[in-house]
PDB file of C-alpha atoms in Angstrom:
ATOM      1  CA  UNK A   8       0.000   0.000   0.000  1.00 95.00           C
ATOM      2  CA  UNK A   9       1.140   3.712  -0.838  1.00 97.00           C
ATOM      3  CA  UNK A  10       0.079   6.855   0.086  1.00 98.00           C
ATOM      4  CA  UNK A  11       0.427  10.763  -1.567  1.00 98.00           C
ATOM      5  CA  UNK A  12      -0.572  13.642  -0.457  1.00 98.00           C
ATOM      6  CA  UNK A  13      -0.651  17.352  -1.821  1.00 98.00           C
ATOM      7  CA  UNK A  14      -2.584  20.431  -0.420  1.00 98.00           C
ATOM      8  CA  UNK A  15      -4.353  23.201  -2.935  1.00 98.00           C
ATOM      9  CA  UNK A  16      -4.945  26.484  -1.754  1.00 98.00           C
ATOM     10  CA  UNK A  17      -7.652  28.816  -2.574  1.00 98.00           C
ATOM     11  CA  UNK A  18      -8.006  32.511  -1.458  1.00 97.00           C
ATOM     12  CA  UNK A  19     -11.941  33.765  -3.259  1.00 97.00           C
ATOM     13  CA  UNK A  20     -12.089  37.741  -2.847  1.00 96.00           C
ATOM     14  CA  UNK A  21     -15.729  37.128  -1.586  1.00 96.00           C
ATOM     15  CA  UNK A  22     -17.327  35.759   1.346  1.00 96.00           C
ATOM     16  CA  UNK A  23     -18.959  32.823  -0.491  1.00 97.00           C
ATOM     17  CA  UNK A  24     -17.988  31.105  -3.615  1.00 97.00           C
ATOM     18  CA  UNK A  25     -17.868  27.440  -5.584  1.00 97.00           C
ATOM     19  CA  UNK A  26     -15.121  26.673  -7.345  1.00 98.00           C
ATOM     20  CA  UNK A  27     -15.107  22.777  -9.440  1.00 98.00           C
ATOM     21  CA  UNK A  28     -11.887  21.184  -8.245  1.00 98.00           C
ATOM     22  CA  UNK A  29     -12.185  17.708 -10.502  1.00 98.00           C
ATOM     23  CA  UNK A  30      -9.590  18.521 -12.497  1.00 98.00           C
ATOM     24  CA  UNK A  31      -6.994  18.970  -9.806  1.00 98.00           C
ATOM     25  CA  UNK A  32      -7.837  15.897  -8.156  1.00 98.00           C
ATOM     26  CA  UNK A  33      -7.508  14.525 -11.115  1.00 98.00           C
ATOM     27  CA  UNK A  34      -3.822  15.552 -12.088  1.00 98.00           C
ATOM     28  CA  UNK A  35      -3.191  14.730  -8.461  1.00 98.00           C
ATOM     29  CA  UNK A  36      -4.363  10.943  -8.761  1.00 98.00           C
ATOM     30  CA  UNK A  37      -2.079  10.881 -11.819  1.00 98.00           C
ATOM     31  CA  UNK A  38       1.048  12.109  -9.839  1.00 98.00           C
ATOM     32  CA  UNK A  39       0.483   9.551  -7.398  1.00 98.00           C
ATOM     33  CA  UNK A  40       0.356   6.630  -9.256  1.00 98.00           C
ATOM     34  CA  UNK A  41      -2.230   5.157  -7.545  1.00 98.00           C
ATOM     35  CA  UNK A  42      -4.364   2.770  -9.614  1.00 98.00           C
ATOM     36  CA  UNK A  43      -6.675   0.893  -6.971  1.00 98.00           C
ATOM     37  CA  UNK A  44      -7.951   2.548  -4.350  1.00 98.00           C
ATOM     38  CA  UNK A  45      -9.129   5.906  -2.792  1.00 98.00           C
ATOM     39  CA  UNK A  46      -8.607   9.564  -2.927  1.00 98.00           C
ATOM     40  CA  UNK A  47      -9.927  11.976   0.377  1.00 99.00           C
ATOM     41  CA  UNK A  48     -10.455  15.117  -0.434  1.00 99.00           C
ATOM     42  CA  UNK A  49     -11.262  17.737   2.325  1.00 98.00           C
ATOM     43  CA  UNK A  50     -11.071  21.176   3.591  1.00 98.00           C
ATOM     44  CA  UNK A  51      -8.737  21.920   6.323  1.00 98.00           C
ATOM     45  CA  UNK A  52     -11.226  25.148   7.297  1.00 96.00           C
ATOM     46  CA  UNK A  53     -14.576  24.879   9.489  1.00 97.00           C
ATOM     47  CA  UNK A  54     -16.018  27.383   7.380  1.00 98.00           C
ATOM     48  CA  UNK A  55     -15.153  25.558   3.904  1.00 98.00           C
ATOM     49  CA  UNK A  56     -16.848  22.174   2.174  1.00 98.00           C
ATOM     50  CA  UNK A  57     -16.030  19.812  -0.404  1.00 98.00           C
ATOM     51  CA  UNK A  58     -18.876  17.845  -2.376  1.00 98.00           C
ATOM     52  CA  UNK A  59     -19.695  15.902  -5.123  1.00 98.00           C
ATOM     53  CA  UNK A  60     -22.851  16.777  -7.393  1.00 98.00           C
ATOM     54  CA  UNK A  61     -23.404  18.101 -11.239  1.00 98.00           C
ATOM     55  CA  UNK A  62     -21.908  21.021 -12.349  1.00 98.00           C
ATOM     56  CA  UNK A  63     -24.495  22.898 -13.440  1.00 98.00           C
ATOM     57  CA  UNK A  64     -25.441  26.823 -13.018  1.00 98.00           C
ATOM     58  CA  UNK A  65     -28.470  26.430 -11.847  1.00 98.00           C
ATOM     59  CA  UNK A  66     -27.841  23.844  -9.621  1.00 98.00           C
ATOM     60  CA  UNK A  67     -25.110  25.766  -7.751  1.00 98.00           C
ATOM     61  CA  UNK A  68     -27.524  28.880  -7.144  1.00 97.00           C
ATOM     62  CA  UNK A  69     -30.424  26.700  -5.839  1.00 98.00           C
ATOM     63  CA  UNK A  70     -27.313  25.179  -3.415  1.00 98.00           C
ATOM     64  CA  UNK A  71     -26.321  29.066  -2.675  1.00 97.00           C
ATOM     65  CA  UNK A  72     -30.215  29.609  -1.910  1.00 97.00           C
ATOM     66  CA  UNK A  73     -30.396  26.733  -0.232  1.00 98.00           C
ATOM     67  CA  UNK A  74     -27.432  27.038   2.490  1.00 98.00           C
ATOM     68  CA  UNK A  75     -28.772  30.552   2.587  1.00 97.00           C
ATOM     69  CA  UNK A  76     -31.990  29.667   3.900  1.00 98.00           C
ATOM     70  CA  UNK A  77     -30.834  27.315   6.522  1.00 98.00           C
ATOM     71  CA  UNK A  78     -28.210  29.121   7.712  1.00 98.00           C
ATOM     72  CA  UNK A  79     -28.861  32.853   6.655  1.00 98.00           C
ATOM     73  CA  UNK A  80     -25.704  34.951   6.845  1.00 97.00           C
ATOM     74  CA  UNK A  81     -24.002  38.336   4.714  1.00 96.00           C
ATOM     75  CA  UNK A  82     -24.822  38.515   1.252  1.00 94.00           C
ATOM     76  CA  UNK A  83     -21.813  36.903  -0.658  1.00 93.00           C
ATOM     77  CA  UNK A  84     -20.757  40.643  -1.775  1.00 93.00           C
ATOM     78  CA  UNK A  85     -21.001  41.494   1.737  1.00 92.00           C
ATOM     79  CA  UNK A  86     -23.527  44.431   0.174  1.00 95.00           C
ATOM     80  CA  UNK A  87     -26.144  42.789   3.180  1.00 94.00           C
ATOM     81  CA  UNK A  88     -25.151  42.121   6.855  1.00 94.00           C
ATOM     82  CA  UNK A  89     -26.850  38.305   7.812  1.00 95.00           C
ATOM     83  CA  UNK A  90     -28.208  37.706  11.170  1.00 96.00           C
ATOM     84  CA  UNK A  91     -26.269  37.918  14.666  1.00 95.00           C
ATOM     85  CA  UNK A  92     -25.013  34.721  15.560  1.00 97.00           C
ATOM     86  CA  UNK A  93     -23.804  34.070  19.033  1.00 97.00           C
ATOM     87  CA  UNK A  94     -20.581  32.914  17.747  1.00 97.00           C
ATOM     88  CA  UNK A  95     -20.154  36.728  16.852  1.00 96.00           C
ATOM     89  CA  UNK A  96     -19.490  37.297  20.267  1.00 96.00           C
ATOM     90  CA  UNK A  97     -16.024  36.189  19.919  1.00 96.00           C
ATOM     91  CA  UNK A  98     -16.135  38.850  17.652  1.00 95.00           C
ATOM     92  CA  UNK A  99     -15.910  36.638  14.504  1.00 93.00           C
ATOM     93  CA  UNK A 100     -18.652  37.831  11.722  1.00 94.00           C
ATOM     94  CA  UNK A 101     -18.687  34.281  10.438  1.00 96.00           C
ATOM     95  CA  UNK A 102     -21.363  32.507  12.237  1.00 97.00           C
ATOM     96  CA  UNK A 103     -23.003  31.458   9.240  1.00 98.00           C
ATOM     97  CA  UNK A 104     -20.212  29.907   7.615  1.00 98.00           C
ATOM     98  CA  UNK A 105     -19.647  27.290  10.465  1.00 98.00           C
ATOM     99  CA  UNK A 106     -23.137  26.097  10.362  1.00 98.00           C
ATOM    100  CA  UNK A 107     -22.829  26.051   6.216  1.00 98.00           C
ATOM    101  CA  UNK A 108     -20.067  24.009   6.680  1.00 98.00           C
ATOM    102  CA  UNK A 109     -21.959  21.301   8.923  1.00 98.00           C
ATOM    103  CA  UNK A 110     -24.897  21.472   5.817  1.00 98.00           C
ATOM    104  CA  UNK A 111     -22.726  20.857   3.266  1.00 98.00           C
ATOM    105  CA  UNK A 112     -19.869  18.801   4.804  1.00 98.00           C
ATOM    106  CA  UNK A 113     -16.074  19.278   4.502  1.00 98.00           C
ATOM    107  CA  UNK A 114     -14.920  16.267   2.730  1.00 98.00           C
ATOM    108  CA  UNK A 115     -15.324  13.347   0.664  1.00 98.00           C
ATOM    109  CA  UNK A 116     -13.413  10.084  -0.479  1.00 98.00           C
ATOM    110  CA  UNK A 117     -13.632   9.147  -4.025  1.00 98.00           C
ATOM    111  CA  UNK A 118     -13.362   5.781  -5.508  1.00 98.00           C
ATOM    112  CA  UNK A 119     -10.446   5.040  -7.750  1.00 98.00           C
ATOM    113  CA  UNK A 120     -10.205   2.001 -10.145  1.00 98.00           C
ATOM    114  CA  UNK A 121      -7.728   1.506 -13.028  1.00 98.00           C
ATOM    115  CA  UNK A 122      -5.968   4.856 -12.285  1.00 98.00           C
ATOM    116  CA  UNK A 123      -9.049   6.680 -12.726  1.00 98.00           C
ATOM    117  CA  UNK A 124     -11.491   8.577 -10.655  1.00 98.00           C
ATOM    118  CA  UNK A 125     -14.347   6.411 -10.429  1.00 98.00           C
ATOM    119  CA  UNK A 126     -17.162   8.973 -10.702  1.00 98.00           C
ATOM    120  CA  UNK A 127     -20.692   8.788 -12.202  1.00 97.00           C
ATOM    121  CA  UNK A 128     -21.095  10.124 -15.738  1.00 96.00           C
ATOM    122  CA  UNK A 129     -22.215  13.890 -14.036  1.00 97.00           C
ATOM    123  CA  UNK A 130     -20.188  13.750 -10.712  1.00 98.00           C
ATOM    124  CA  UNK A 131     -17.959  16.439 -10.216  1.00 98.00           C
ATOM    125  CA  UNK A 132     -15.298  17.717  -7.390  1.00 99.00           C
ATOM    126  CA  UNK A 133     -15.911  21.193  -5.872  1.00 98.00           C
ATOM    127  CA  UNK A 134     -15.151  22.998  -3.046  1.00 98.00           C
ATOM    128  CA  UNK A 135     -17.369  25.570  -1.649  1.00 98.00           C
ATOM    129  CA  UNK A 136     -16.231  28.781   0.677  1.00 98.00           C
ATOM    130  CA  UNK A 137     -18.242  30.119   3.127  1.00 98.00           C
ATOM    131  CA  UNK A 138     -16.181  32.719   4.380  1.00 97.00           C
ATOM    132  CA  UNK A 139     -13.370  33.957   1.907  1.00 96.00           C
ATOM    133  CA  UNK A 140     -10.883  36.761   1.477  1.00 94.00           C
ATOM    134  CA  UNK A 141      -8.059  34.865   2.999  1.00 95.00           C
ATOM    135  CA  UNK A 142      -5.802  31.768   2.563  1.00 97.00           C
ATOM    136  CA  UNK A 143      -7.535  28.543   2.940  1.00 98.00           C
ATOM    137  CA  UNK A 144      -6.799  24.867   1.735  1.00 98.00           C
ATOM    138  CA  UNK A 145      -7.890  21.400   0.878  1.00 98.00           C
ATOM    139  CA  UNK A 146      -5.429  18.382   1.477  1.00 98.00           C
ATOM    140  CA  UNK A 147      -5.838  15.563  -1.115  1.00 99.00           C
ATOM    141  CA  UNK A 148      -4.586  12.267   0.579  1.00 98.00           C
ATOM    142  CA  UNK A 149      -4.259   8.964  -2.189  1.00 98.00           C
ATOM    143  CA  UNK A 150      -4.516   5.279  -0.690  1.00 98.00           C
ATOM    144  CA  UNK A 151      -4.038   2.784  -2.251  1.00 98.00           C
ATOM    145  CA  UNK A 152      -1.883   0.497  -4.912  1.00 98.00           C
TER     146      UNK A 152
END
């Protein structure tokens, strides 16, 4: 059994955003030479999530309305203040993001077979900030033979 491992940063100039990561984990899978086995894939942020659905537009805004309607926060241009979560009391503005994160999830392990990503024919990789404008990242960990 081997292992590889490789971290990708992101840093999104707004508070929320989805970015598709497949491609990445791809390239990654490749570098490790991994041909049986699995790949985790999760962010190293409590206000961050990785997940695996279709990538389609609108999809991802019935998502954004979604996590915004079960755990309301900012506007993701910041142009409208959210609620006033307790956690805001540690004078964090971010309340929103943690419970976004528990919604969503922060990672996910991905079958790979013959050296490939074993994903359905509309499965795709992304990672999805809550609470951007600084450095965050994702470690990609490969298991396997």
């Amino acid at each position: 059994m081997k292992s590889h491992t490789k971290y990708l940063w992101f840093e999104l100039p707004r508070r929320r955003g989805l970015v598709r990561i497949t491609g990445e984990v791809e390239r990654f899978l490749q570098e490790s030479g991994i041909a049986e086995g699995m790949v985790l894939v999760s962010a190293m942020h409590i206000t961050a999530a990785v997940f695996v659905n279709d990538d389609e537009p609108g999809l991802h805004a019935d998502i954004e309305e979604w996590v915004q309607r079960l755990a309301p926060g900012p506007a993701a241009d910041d142009s409208r203040p959210g609620p006033d979560y307790r956690h805001h009391r540690s004078g964090e503005d971010n309340g929103d993001a943690h419970l976004k994160n528990l919604l969503v999830g922060h990672q996910v392990i991905l079958p790979v077979t013959q050296g490939k990503l074993d994903l359905g024919p509309w499965q795709q990789v992304f990672y999805y900030e809550f609470d951007g404008r600084r450095r965050k990242r994702v470690v990609l960990k490969a298991i396997g033979e």
